[in-house]
Coordinates of C-alpha atoms and ligand atoms in Angstrom, one line a residue:
M1 CA 126.0 14.2 105.4
H2 CA 123.0 16.2 104.2
D3 CA 125.0 19.6 103.8
Q4 CA 123.7 20.5 100.3
Y5 CA 120.2 20.1 101.8
L6 CA 121.0 22.0 104.9
Q7 CA 122.2 24.7 102.5
A8 CA 118.9 24.4 100.8
M9 CA 117.4 25.6 104.4
G10 CA 119.8 28.5 104.0
I11 CA 122.0 27.5 106.9
T12 CA 125.7 27.5 106.2
R13 CA 127.5 26.1 109.4
W14 CA 126.1 23.3 111.5
V15 CA 126.9 22.2 115.0
R16 CA 125.3 18.8 115.8
R17 CA 123.6 19.1 119.1
E18 CA 121.8 17.4 120.5
S19 CA 93.2 17.1 121.0
D20 CA 89.4 15.5 119.8
P21 CA 91.1 18.9 120.0
V22 CA 87.9 20.4 119.1
V23 CA 85.1 17.9 118.7
V24 CA 82.6 19.4 116.4
N25 CA 79.3 19.1 118.1
D26 CA 77.9 15.8 117.3
I27 CA 76.1 17.3 114.4
V28 CA 76.5 21.0 113.9
E29 CA 73.8 22.4 111.9
Q30 CA 74.3 25.7 110.2
V31 CA 71.5 27.5 108.5
A32 CA 72.6 29.1 105.4
P33 CA 70.2 31.7 103.8
Q34 CA 69.8 31.5 100.1
V35 CA 68.2 34.6 98.6
E36 CA 65.7 33.4 95.9
E37 CA 64.7 35.4 92.8
N38 CA 61.7 36.9 94.5
N39 CA 63.9 37.8 97.4
E40 CA 62.4 35.5 99.8
V41 CA 64.9 33.7 102.0
E42 CA 65.1 30.0 101.8
L43 CA 66.7 28.2 104.7
T44 CA 69.1 25.3 103.7
V45 CA 70.5 23.2 106.5
I46 CA 74.2 22.5 106.1
Q47 CA 75.8 19.8 108.2
T48 CA 79.4 20.5 109.5
P49 CA 81.2 17.3 109.2
D50 CA 82.0 15.5 112.4
S51 CA 84.0 12.4 113.2
H52 CA 81.0 10.1 112.6
M53 CA 80.3 11.3 109.2
V54 CA 83.9 10.5 107.8
D55 CA 84.7 7.5 110.3
D56 CA 84.3 5.0 107.6
L57 CA 85.8 6.7 104.7
D58 CA 88.8 5.6 102.8
W59 CA 91.2 8.0 101.2
H60 CA 89.2 8.3 98.1
G61 CA 85.9 8.7 99.9
L62 CA 87.4 11.3 102.3
Q63 CA 88.8 13.3 99.4
Q64 CA 85.6 13.3 97.6
Q65 CA 83.7 14.4 100.8
V66 CA 86.4 17.3 101.2
S67 CA 85.8 18.4 97.6
S68 CA 82.2 18.8 98.0
C69 CA 82.3 20.2 101.5
I70 CA 80.3 23.4 102.1
A71 CA 80.5 23.4 105.8
C72 CA 82.1 26.9 106.1
D73 CA 82.1 30.2 103.9
L74 CA 85.4 29.3 102.3
H75 CA 83.6 27.0 99.8
A76 CA 82.2 29.9 98.2
T77 CA 85.5 31.6 97.4
R78 CA 87.7 28.5 96.8
S79 CA 88.4 27.5 93.2
Q80 CA 89.4 23.9 94.4
V81 CA 90.3 22.2 97.6
V82 CA 93.8 21.3 98.6
F83 CA 93.3 17.8 100.3
G84 CA 96.9 16.8 100.8
A85 CA 99.6 15.0 98.9
G86 CA 102.4 12.4 99.2
S87 CA 102.6 8.9 100.3
Q88 CA 99.6 7.3 102.0
Q89 CA 102.1 4.9 103.7
A90 CA 104.3 7.7 105.0
D91 CA 105.8 7.5 108.5
W92 CA 106.0 11.3 108.5
M93 CA 102.8 13.7 108.3
I94 CA 103.5 17.2 107.8
I95 CA 100.7 19.6 108.8
G96 CA 100.6 23.4 107.7
E97 CA 98.0 26.1 108.1
A98 CA 96.1 26.6 104.8
P99 CA 96.6 26.7 100.9
G100 CA 97.6 29.9 99.6
A101 CA 97.1 31.1 96.0
E102 CA 99.5 28.9 94.4
E103 CA 98.5 25.9 96.3
E104 CA 94.8 26.5 95.4
Q105 CA 95.7 27.0 91.6
Q106 CA 97.7 23.7 91.6
G107 CA 95.5 21.8 94.2
L108 CA 98.6 20.8 96.0
P109 CA 100.0 22.0 99.4
F110 CA 103.0 24.0 100.0
M111 CA 103.8 24.9 96.4
G112 CA 105.1 28.4 96.7
Q113 CA 108.2 29.9 98.2
S114 CA 107.6 28.5 101.8
G115 CA 107.0 25.2 99.9
Q116 CA 110.5 25.2 98.4
L117 CA 111.9 25.8 101.9
L118 CA 109.7 23.1 103.2
T119 CA 111.2 20.7 100.6
G120 CA 114.6 21.9 101.7
M121 CA 113.8 20.9 105.3
I122 CA 112.4 17.7 104.3
E123 CA 115.4 16.9 102.3
A124 CA 117.8 18.1 105.2
M125 CA 116.1 15.2 107.2
G126 CA 117.3 12.7 104.5
L127 CA 113.7 12.3 103.1
K128 CA 112.1 12.9 99.8
R129 CA 108.8 15.0 99.5
E130 CA 107.1 11.9 98.0
Q131 CA 108.0 9.9 101.0
V132 CA 106.0 12.1 103.5
Y133 CA 102.4 13.1 103.6
I134 CA 101.7 16.8 103.5
T135 CA 98.3 18.6 104.3
N136 CA 97.0 21.5 106.1
I137 CA 94.6 22.0 108.9
L138 CA 92.3 23.9 106.4
K139 CA 91.6 22.3 102.9
C140 CA 90.4 25.7 101.5
R141 CA 92.3 29.0 101.0
P142 CA 91.2 31.8 103.2
P143 CA 90.7 34.9 101.0
E144 CA 93.7 37.5 101.1
N145 CA 95.7 34.7 102.9
R146 CA 94.1 35.9 106.3
D147 CA 94.5 33.6 109.2
P148 CA 91.8 30.9 109.4
S149 CA 88.9 31.6 111.8
K150 CA 88.3 29.2 114.7
D151 CA 84.8 28.2 113.0
E152 CA 86.7 27.4 109.7
I153 CA 89.1 25.1 111.6
M154 CA 86.5 23.4 113.4
A155 CA 84.4 22.8 110.5
C156 CA 87.5 21.1 108.7
H157 CA 89.1 19.2 111.7
A158 CA 87.1 15.9 111.3
F159 CA 88.7 15.7 107.8
L160 CA 92.3 16.1 109.2
R161 CA 91.5 13.8 112.0
R162 CA 90.4 11.1 109.6
Q163 CA 93.6 11.6 107.5
I164 CA 95.6 11.0 110.5
E165 CA 93.6 7.8 111.4
L166 CA 94.1 6.6 107.8
L167 CA 97.8 7.3 107.6
Q168 CA 98.8 6.4 111.1
P169 CA 102.0 8.2 110.9
K170 CA 105.0 7.6 113.2
I171 CA 105.2 11.2 113.7
I172 CA 103.2 14.5 113.0
L173 CA 105.5 17.5 112.2
V174 CA 103.4 20.7 112.5
F175 CA 104.6 23.9 111.0
G176 CA 103.7 27.2 112.4
R177 CA 101.6 28.7 115.3
V178 CA 98.2 28.5 114.0
A179 CA 98.4 24.8 113.0
A180 CA 100.4 23.9 116.2
Q181 CA 97.8 25.8 118.6
N182 CA 94.9 24.1 116.9
L183 CA 96.3 20.7 116.7
L184 CA 97.3 20.7 120.2
D185 CA 94.3 22.8 121.5
T186 CA 96.4 25.3 123.2
D187 CA 97.2 29.0 123.0
K188 CA 100.7 28.7 124.0
L189 CA 103.2 30.6 121.8
M190 CA 105.7 28.8 119.4
K191 CA 108.5 29.8 121.7
D192 CA 107.0 27.4 124.3
L193 CA 105.7 24.8 121.8
H194 CA 108.5 24.2 119.4
G195 CA 111.0 21.3 119.6
K196 CA 108.8 19.7 122.5
V197 CA 107.1 16.3 122.1
F198 CA 103.3 16.2 122.5
K199 CA 100.8 13.4 121.6
Y200 CA 98.0 13.9 119.3
K201 CA 94.8 13.8 121.3
D202 CA 93.5 10.3 122.3
T203 CA 96.5 8.7 120.4
D204 CA 100.0 7.8 121.1
I205 CA 101.2 9.6 117.8
P206 CA 104.1 12.0 118.7
V207 CA 103.6 15.5 117.7
V208 CA 106.6 18.0 117.2
T209 CA 106.1 21.5 116.2
T210 CA 108.3 23.9 114.6
Y211 CA 108.3 27.4 112.8
H212 CA 106.5 27.9 109.7
P213 CA 108.6 28.2 106.5
A214 CA 107.0 31.5 105.6
Y215 CA 108.3 32.8 109.0
L216 CA 111.7 31.3 108.5
L217 CA 112.0 33.2 105.2
R218 CA 111.4 36.4 107.1
A219 CA 113.6 35.5 110.0
P220 CA 116.3 33.3 108.6
S221 CA 118.0 33.4 111.9
E222 CA 115.5 31.1 113.4
K223 CA 116.3 28.4 111.0
R224 CA 118.9 26.9 113.3
K225 CA 116.1 26.4 116.0
A226 CA 113.9 24.9 113.3
W227 CA 116.7 22.5 112.4
N228 CA 117.0 21.5 116.0
D229 CA 113.3 20.8 116.2
L230 CA 113.6 18.6 113.1
Q231 CA 116.3 16.6 114.7
V232 CA 114.1 16.0 117.8
A233 CA 111.5 14.4 115.3
M234 CA 114.1 12.5 113.6
R235 CA 115.3 11.0 116.8
I236 CA 111.7 9.8 117.6
V237 CA 111.2 8.2 114.3
A238 CA 114.6 6.6 114.5
G239 CA 113.4 5.1 117.9
E240 CA 116.0 7.0 119.9
T241 CA 113.6 8.7 122.1
S242 CA 109.7 8.7 122.4
Ligands
LIG301 N1 101.4 27.6 104.0 C1 100.8 26.5 104.6 O1 100.7 26.5 105.8 N2 100.3 25.5 103.8 C2 100.4 25.5 102.3 O2 100.1 24.7 101.8 C3 101.0 26.7 101.8 C4 101.7 27.6 102.6

């Protein structure tokens, strides 16, 4: 039925087949040294956001908090944060790793080549991008597109958790190893995680992980596995499995 979209994923023939992950310490205080003109070092206390600090925030308040966040070093190199995009009433929440250069420039997640493939995958499921909510585990771009550090992910986690609480999605679809391992608080590899159904820590929200579109662009033969994973998620949302 969605052949043209499946083609967008680069798949030509189809056979139908079938955490607080990391609770940031109650209030983690980092001491950021700032060098004054006279070379004396002034110590500024930065509070890493934790769930208590964002608990009461609505979408707007949360976005403002993210925009002014200085909880990790990425604030110094970012040109803008990438908070998330899509419907705040969405059943589907899509979580990737971190913004790249194009995403940072536009302030929107998944804009580049992997974004195009992600759009194809969303459409293959019979959805439009505007119908889902897309964000990343990190709201700021790591320089040189390096992997996010554990500290950066911890510093950002309360924001993601609040986004999940506000959205209350029917499903969370996680793209890529880094996002999957951190969201599920595991060091298992994608081969052991993809296509299985987990629950987001302390909730009943199902989590399905699949391969990152950037990986699928490098390894197109894996797209078939990704499509199977998406079908697992579709069945959950359709109420066919839990
Ligand atoms: N890769 C991601 O994981 N997220 C983006 O927003 C863009 C590329």
